[in-house]
Coordinates of C-alpha atoms and ligand atoms in Angstrom, one line a residue:
M1 CA 41.2 -30.2 -63.3
N2 CA 43.3 -31.3 -60.3
M3 CA 43.8 -30.9 -56.3
L4 CA 47.0 -29.3 -55.8
P5 CA 48.9 -30.2 -52.8
I6 CA 49.8 -27.7 -50.2
K7 CA 51.2 -29.5 -47.4
D8 CA 50.8 -32.4 -45.3
N9 CA 47.0 -33.5 -47.1
V10 CA 45.4 -30.3 -47.5
F11 CA 45.0 -29.4 -50.8
Y12 CA 44.0 -26.4 -53.0
L13 CA 41.1 -26.6 -54.9
G14 CA 40.6 -22.6 -56.2
S15 CA 39.0 -21.8 -59.5
K16 CA 39.6 -18.8 -61.8
D17 CA 37.0 -17.1 -63.4
I18 CA 39.3 -15.4 -65.7
N19 CA 36.7 -13.4 -68.1
R20 CA 34.5 -11.9 -65.1
K21 CA 34.2 -8.1 -65.3
L22 CA 32.3 -6.7 -62.6
F23 CA 31.9 -8.2 -58.9
D24 CA 28.7 -7.5 -57.4
Q25 CA 27.6 -5.8 -60.8
L26 CA 29.7 -3.0 -59.5
V27 CA 33.5 -3.7 -58.8
P28 CA 35.4 -3.9 -62.1
L29 CA 37.9 -7.1 -62.1
P30 CA 40.5 -6.2 -64.6
Q31 CA 41.8 -9.8 -64.0
G32 CA 38.9 -11.3 -63.1
T33 CA 39.2 -13.3 -59.9
S34 CA 39.5 -16.9 -58.4
Y35 CA 37.4 -18.5 -56.1
N36 CA 39.6 -20.9 -53.5
S37 CA 38.4 -23.9 -51.8
Y38 CA 40.5 -26.0 -49.6
L39 CA 40.1 -29.6 -48.8
V40 CA 41.7 -30.8 -45.4
K41 CA 42.7 -34.7 -44.9
G42 CA 42.9 -35.6 -41.6
S43 CA 43.5 -39.6 -40.1
E44 CA 39.8 -39.9 -39.2
K45 CA 38.0 -37.0 -41.0
T46 CA 37.8 -35.0 -44.2
A47 CA 36.8 -31.4 -44.2
L48 CA 36.4 -28.7 -47.2
I49 CA 37.4 -25.2 -46.2
D50 CA 34.5 -23.1 -48.0
T51 CA 33.1 -23.7 -51.8
M52 CA 32.7 -21.9 -54.7
Y53 CA 30.7 -19.6 -56.8
P54 CA 27.7 -21.2 -58.1
K55 CA 28.7 -21.0 -61.9
M56 CA 32.0 -22.9 -61.5
I57 CA 30.5 -26.1 -59.2
D58 CA 31.4 -28.4 -62.0
E59 CA 35.4 -27.6 -61.4
L60 CA 35.1 -28.0 -57.8
V61 CA 33.1 -31.0 -58.0
E62 CA 35.6 -32.5 -61.0
K63 CA 38.2 -32.1 -58.7
L64 CA 36.9 -33.7 -55.4
D65 CA 36.2 -36.7 -58.0
N66 CA 39.7 -36.3 -59.8
G67 CA 41.1 -36.5 -56.2
G68 CA 39.7 -39.9 -55.5
I69 CA 37.5 -38.2 -52.5
K70 CA 34.7 -40.2 -51.6
T71 CA 33.7 -38.7 -48.0
I72 CA 33.4 -35.4 -47.0
D73 CA 32.4 -35.1 -43.2
Y74 CA 32.4 -31.4 -42.6
I75 CA 32.1 -28.3 -45.2
I76 CA 33.5 -25.6 -43.1
S77 CA 31.7 -22.0 -44.3
N78 CA 33.8 -19.3 -43.3
H79 CA 31.0 -16.7 -44.5
A80 CA 27.8 -16.7 -46.4
E81 CA 28.2 -14.8 -49.6
Q82 CA 27.4 -17.2 -52.5
D83 CA 31.0 -16.8 -54.3
H84 CA 32.3 -19.1 -51.4
S85 CA 29.0 -20.5 -49.7
G86 CA 27.2 -21.2 -53.6
A87 CA 28.0 -24.8 -54.1
L88 CA 26.8 -26.0 -50.7
P89 CA 23.3 -27.4 -52.3
V90 CA 24.9 -29.4 -54.7
L91 CA 27.9 -30.6 -52.1
V92 CA 25.2 -31.3 -49.5
E93 CA 23.6 -33.7 -51.8
K94 CA 26.4 -35.3 -53.4
F95 CA 28.1 -36.0 -49.7
P96 CA 24.5 -36.7 -47.7
D97 CA 26.3 -37.3 -44.4
A98 CA 28.7 -33.8 -44.6
K99 CA 28.0 -31.3 -41.7
I100 CA 27.7 -27.7 -42.6
V101 CA 30.1 -26.4 -39.6
T102 CA 29.6 -22.3 -39.1
N103 CA 28.6 -20.3 -36.7
E104 CA 25.1 -19.1 -36.0
K105 CA 25.3 -15.6 -38.2
C106 CA 26.6 -17.5 -41.2
K107 CA 24.3 -20.6 -40.7
D108 CA 21.4 -17.9 -40.8
N109 CA 22.4 -16.4 -43.9
I110 CA 23.1 -19.4 -45.7
K111 CA 19.3 -20.9 -44.7
N112 CA 18.1 -17.2 -46.3
M113 CA 20.1 -17.4 -49.4
L114 CA 20.1 -21.1 -50.1
H115 CA 17.6 -22.7 -48.3
V116 CA 19.9 -25.7 -47.1
D117 CA 17.8 -27.4 -44.4
D118 CA 18.6 -26.8 -40.3
E119 CA 19.6 -30.6 -39.5
K120 CA 22.5 -30.2 -42.4
F121 CA 24.4 -27.6 -39.7
M122 CA 26.7 -27.9 -37.1
V123 CA 27.3 -24.8 -35.0
I124 CA 30.1 -23.6 -33.5
N125 CA 31.4 -20.8 -31.2
D126 CA 34.1 -18.6 -31.4
R127 CA 37.5 -20.9 -30.8
D128 CA 35.6 -23.8 -30.6
E129 CA 37.9 -26.7 -32.0
L130 CA 37.2 -29.5 -34.8
S131 CA 39.4 -33.0 -34.7
L132 CA 39.6 -34.7 -37.9
G133 CA 42.1 -37.0 -35.9
D134 CA 45.6 -36.2 -36.3
K135 CA 44.7 -32.3 -37.5
T136 CA 42.4 -29.8 -35.5
I137 CA 40.8 -26.5 -36.9
Q138 CA 39.8 -24.3 -34.8
F139 CA 37.5 -21.5 -35.5
I140 CA 38.2 -17.4 -34.8
F141 CA 35.4 -15.4 -35.5
A142 CA 36.0 -12.1 -37.4
P143 CA 33.5 -10.2 -37.9
W144 CA 32.7 -7.2 -40.3
V145 CA 35.4 -7.9 -42.2
H146 CA 33.1 -7.9 -44.1
W147 CA 30.2 -9.3 -43.0
P148 CA 29.1 -9.8 -40.0
D149 CA 29.0 -13.8 -39.6
T150 CA 33.0 -14.0 -40.9
M151 CA 35.2 -15.8 -39.2
F152 CA 38.6 -18.0 -40.0
S153 CA 39.8 -21.3 -39.7
Y154 CA 43.0 -22.3 -37.8
L155 CA 44.3 -25.6 -39.2
K156 CA 46.7 -26.0 -35.8
E157 CA 49.2 -28.8 -36.6
D158 CA 50.3 -26.9 -40.0
N159 CA 50.1 -23.1 -38.8
M160 CA 47.8 -22.3 -41.7
L161 CA 45.2 -19.6 -41.4
F162 CA 42.1 -19.7 -43.6
T163 CA 41.1 -15.9 -44.0
C164 CA 38.3 -16.3 -46.6
D165 CA 37.7 -12.9 -48.1
F166 CA 40.3 -11.3 -45.7
L167 CA 43.7 -10.4 -47.4
G168 CA 42.5 -11.6 -50.5
A169 CA 42.6 -10.2 -53.8
H170 CA 41.0 -10.3 -57.4
Y171 CA 43.7 -11.5 -58.9
T172 CA 44.7 -14.6 -61.4
Q173 CA 48.3 -14.4 -62.2
Y174 CA 49.6 -17.6 -59.9
D175 CA 49.7 -20.9 -59.7
L176 CA 49.6 -21.6 -55.8
Y177 CA 51.7 -18.9 -53.5
A178 CA 51.8 -15.1 -53.8
N179 CA 54.6 -13.8 -56.2
C180 CA 54.9 -10.8 -53.8
S181 CA 54.8 -8.5 -56.9
K182 CA 53.7 -4.9 -57.8
S183 CA 51.1 -5.9 -59.9
L184 CA 49.8 -8.1 -56.9
E185 CA 50.0 -5.3 -54.2
E186 CA 48.1 -3.3 -56.8
A187 CA 45.1 -5.9 -56.6
A188 CA 45.8 -6.9 -53.4
K189 CA 44.9 -2.8 -52.6
R190 CA 42.3 -2.6 -55.0
Y191 CA 40.4 -5.6 -53.1
Y192 CA 41.4 -4.2 -49.9
A193 CA 39.8 -0.6 -51.1
E194 CA 36.6 -1.8 -52.5
I195 CA 35.5 -4.3 -49.6
M196 CA 37.7 -3.7 -46.8
M197 CA 38.1 0.0 -46.1
P198 CA 34.7 0.5 -45.2
F199 CA 35.7 -1.8 -41.8
R200 CA 39.1 0.0 -42.1
N201 CA 39.3 -0.6 -38.0
F202 CA 38.0 -4.4 -38.1
A203 CA 40.7 -4.6 -40.8
K204 CA 43.5 -3.2 -38.6
K205 CA 42.4 -5.4 -35.7
Y206 CA 42.6 -8.5 -37.5
T207 CA 45.2 -7.6 -39.0
A208 CA 47.3 -7.4 -35.6
L209 CA 45.5 -10.4 -34.4
V210 CA 47.0 -12.8 -37.7
K211 CA 50.5 -11.1 -37.2
E212 CA 50.4 -12.2 -33.5
M213 CA 49.6 -15.4 -34.5
K214 CA 52.7 -16.1 -37.2
V215 CA 51.2 -18.7 -39.2
D216 CA 53.3 -20.1 -42.1
F217 CA 50.3 -19.7 -44.4
I218 CA 47.3 -17.1 -45.1
L219 CA 45.3 -19.0 -47.4
P220 CA 42.4 -16.5 -48.6
S221 CA 39.0 -17.4 -50.5
H222 CA 40.4 -15.1 -53.2
G223 CA 44.0 -14.5 -55.2
P224 CA 47.2 -16.5 -54.3
I225 CA 48.1 -18.3 -51.0
Y226 CA 50.8 -16.3 -49.1
D227 CA 53.5 -18.5 -47.8
Q228 CA 55.5 -15.2 -46.8
P229 CA 52.3 -13.8 -44.7
E230 CA 54.5 -10.6 -43.7
F231 CA 54.2 -9.1 -47.3
I232 CA 50.2 -8.5 -47.0
L233 CA 50.3 -8.1 -43.2
D234 CA 52.6 -5.3 -43.6
L235 CA 50.6 -4.1 -46.8
Y236 CA 47.5 -4.2 -44.7
E237 CA 49.2 -2.7 -41.8
E238 CA 49.9 0.3 -43.6
W239 CA 46.6 0.4 -45.3
T240 CA 44.7 0.5 -42.2
S241 CA 46.9 2.9 -40.3
D242 CA 45.7 6.2 -39.6
K243 CA 48.6 7.7 -41.8
V244 CA 47.7 9.9 -45.0
Q245 CA 50.2 10.4 -48.0
N246 CA 50.9 13.7 -49.1
K247 CA 48.5 13.0 -51.9
V248 CA 45.2 15.0 -53.3
L249 CA 42.6 13.3 -55.8
I250 CA 40.7 15.3 -58.3
P251 CA 37.9 13.2 -59.5
Y252 CA 36.2 15.6 -62.1
V253 CA 33.5 15.7 -64.8
S254 CA 33.4 18.8 -67.5
M255 CA 31.0 19.0 -70.1
Y256 CA 32.2 22.4 -72.0
D257 CA 36.3 22.2 -70.2
S258 CA 35.6 25.1 -68.1
T259 CA 35.5 23.1 -65.0
K260 CA 38.5 21.2 -67.0
I261 CA 40.6 24.5 -67.2
L262 CA 39.9 24.9 -63.1
V263 CA 41.1 21.1 -62.3
E264 CA 44.2 21.5 -65.2
A265 CA 44.7 24.9 -62.7
L266 CA 44.8 23.4 -59.6
E267 CA 46.7 20.3 -60.6
R268 CA 49.5 22.6 -61.9
R269 CA 49.5 24.6 -58.6
L270 CA 49.6 21.8 -56.4
K271 CA 52.4 20.1 -58.1
D272 CA 54.0 22.8 -58.0
F273 CA 54.0 22.7 -54.0
G274 CA 55.2 18.9 -54.3
I275 CA 51.6 17.0 -54.0
N276 CA 50.8 13.8 -55.4
V277 CA 48.3 14.7 -57.6
K278 CA 46.0 12.1 -59.1
V279 CA 43.1 13.5 -61.4
F280 CA 40.5 11.0 -62.9
D281 CA 37.9 12.2 -65.5
L282 CA 34.7 10.3 -64.2
I283 CA 33.4 9.6 -67.5
H284 CA 36.3 7.3 -68.5
C285 CA 38.2 6.3 -65.5
D286 CA 37.9 2.8 -63.6
E287 CA 36.5 3.4 -60.0
G288 CA 39.0 0.8 -58.6
E289 CA 41.5 3.1 -59.5
L290 CA 40.0 5.5 -57.7
S291 CA 38.9 3.3 -55.0
M292 CA 42.6 2.2 -54.7
E293 CA 43.8 6.0 -54.2
L294 CA 41.3 6.6 -51.8
V295 CA 43.5 4.5 -49.3
D296 CA 46.0 6.8 -48.4
A297 CA 45.1 10.0 -49.7
A298 CA 45.0 13.1 -47.5
G299 CA 41.9 15.1 -49.5
V300 CA 39.5 15.0 -52.7
I301 CA 38.9 18.3 -54.4
L302 CA 35.7 17.2 -56.6
G303 CA 35.0 18.9 -59.8
S304 CA 31.6 19.1 -61.7
S305 CA 30.2 21.2 -64.2
M306 CA 26.1 21.9 -63.3
V307 CA 23.2 19.8 -65.0
L308 CA 19.7 21.1 -64.5
A309 CA 20.4 23.1 -61.5
G310 CA 22.6 20.4 -60.0
P311 CA 25.6 18.5 -59.8
H312 CA 26.7 16.2 -62.6
P313 CA 25.2 12.7 -61.6
A314 CA 28.9 11.1 -62.2
A315 CA 30.0 13.7 -59.1
I316 CA 27.1 12.6 -57.1
T317 CA 27.9 8.7 -57.8
T318 CA 31.7 9.8 -56.8
A319 CA 30.5 11.3 -53.8
Y320 CA 28.6 8.8 -52.5
L321 CA 31.1 6.1 -53.3
V322 CA 33.6 8.1 -51.5
N323 CA 31.0 8.1 -48.4
A324 CA 30.5 4.7 -48.6
L325 CA 34.1 3.5 -48.6
R326 CA 34.9 5.5 -45.8
P327 CA 38.6 6.4 -46.7
K328 CA 40.4 8.6 -44.0
I329 CA 40.3 11.3 -46.1
K330 CA 40.9 14.8 -44.0
F331 CA 39.6 17.4 -46.2
Y332 CA 37.4 18.2 -49.3
S333 CA 36.4 20.9 -51.6
I334 CA 34.1 21.2 -54.8
I335 CA 35.2 23.2 -57.7
G336 CA 32.9 23.7 -61.1
S337 CA 31.2 25.7 -63.3
Y338 CA 28.0 26.5 -64.2
G339 CA 25.8 28.1 -67.1
W340 CA 22.9 29.8 -66.0
G341 CA 22.3 29.1 -62.5
G342 CA 21.3 26.0 -59.8
N343 CA 23.0 24.5 -56.6
L344 CA 26.4 22.9 -58.2
T345 CA 27.5 21.9 -54.3
G346 CA 24.3 21.1 -51.8
A347 CA 23.4 17.7 -53.5
I348 CA 27.5 16.1 -53.2
E349 CA 27.7 18.1 -49.7
N350 CA 25.0 15.5 -48.5
M351 CA 26.3 12.7 -49.4
F352 CA 29.2 12.9 -46.7
T353 CA 26.9 11.3 -44.2
I354 CA 29.4 8.8 -42.9
V355 CA 32.7 10.4 -43.5
K356 CA 33.1 14.3 -42.4
P357 CA 36.5 15.6 -44.3
E358 CA 36.9 19.3 -43.1
K359 CA 35.5 21.5 -46.0
L360 CA 37.9 24.1 -48.0
D361 CA 36.4 26.7 -49.3
Y362 CA 34.7 25.9 -52.9
V363 CA 35.0 27.7 -56.2
I364 CA 32.2 27.5 -58.4
V365 CA 32.6 29.7 -61.1
K366 CA 30.0 31.2 -64.0
G367 CA 30.7 29.9 -67.8
K368 CA 34.5 30.1 -68.9
P369 CA 36.7 30.6 -65.8
A370 CA 38.1 34.1 -66.0
D371 CA 41.9 34.8 -64.5
S372 CA 39.9 36.1 -61.2
D373 CA 38.8 32.7 -61.0
I374 CA 42.3 31.2 -61.5
A375 CA 42.9 33.3 -58.7
K376 CA 40.7 31.5 -56.5
I377 CA 42.1 28.4 -57.6
D378 CA 45.7 29.5 -56.5
E379 CA 43.8 30.4 -53.2
L380 CA 42.6 27.0 -52.7
A381 CA 45.8 25.5 -53.4
V382 CA 47.5 27.3 -50.7
S383 CA 44.8 26.4 -48.4
V384 CA 45.4 22.6 -49.3
N385 CA 49.0 23.0 -48.9
E386 CA 48.7 24.6 -45.6
K387 CA 46.5 21.7 -44.6
L388 CA 48.8 19.1 -45.9
K389 CA 51.5 20.7 -43.8
Q390 CA 49.2 20.1 -40.3
I391 CA 48.0 16.8 -41.2
L392 CA 51.7 15.1 -42.2
Ligands
FEO1 FE1 34.4 -13.3 -51.5 FE2 32.1 -11.7 -49.4 O1 33.0 -12.7 -50.8

């Protein structure tokens, strides 16, 4: 395993973790992911930018050894999460003279999580510069994409921006550079939805900043390097905008098909209006796909059966997820069926503590839907269509 040259003494030392199924024991990874580390050799000093997920440390060390790297002067940590900082304890032992260069918040997080000694750090401020001789790295603080400690590192002479998690993707079908394919776009959108969307306004701000910089390369810490930065920046500009699409999501769970009958009737009616409808069976769907669709959906109609006098747990989990991801949805409703009684809506409503979509009339029926219940679904479909006309 070797370091891959990018440009003028800048090298890629990423590792692919193709078999990883989940991130944070939560986010599905259909392709696994990659952890990218970069080496910059200046005429006087050498810097490593971000490190590695602890499980993959051996690969990083092997690449450094095969590249004949005997000295590292600086290990720049753009973000403390351990998929990028996890190799620090091993590396500061291997390179005892190396300083970990980072901001105060990131230092604090690294010390708490990895117990690295205080004297190993060099703390920098926003826009400070670090000279490597013929190369200069400037630090640009970018808090909340997606942790408060996040920063970018800008290699001035080569016009390269190392963005850590920002603009990344859990994507492994690449050698070095982004192929700008539809599959990369989907992976980047899934990543954005799950990691950056809760911080949309910050992501919007830093997308604009990176656009203004007109860098030649964006080098994230997950996924491929962008040698055509406009590909990912244009996508982020669209995703972080305030605009929604003519799209409605219907995530549902149905125990005896009664709720499913309501869902299918609503899907038909909405499609008759020309609305893009995405239906998700919550017991079998990949929540990453649901998250992706939340990026630009206008509304969510949540379907649930009643379990023990309340909504099915899958419906509550989905409402929690929607609230946590903070999509720009404008409206919601709940549809569902119950057997003998209970409150099908209260626990779901209570989940919306951050996002505040407008509530449309609920359609809650007893048992198998009758014609009169389907008529109420028709009325809900009309309301959705009218709402979309106002919004779009
Ligand atoms: Fe890829 Fe926030 O770590």
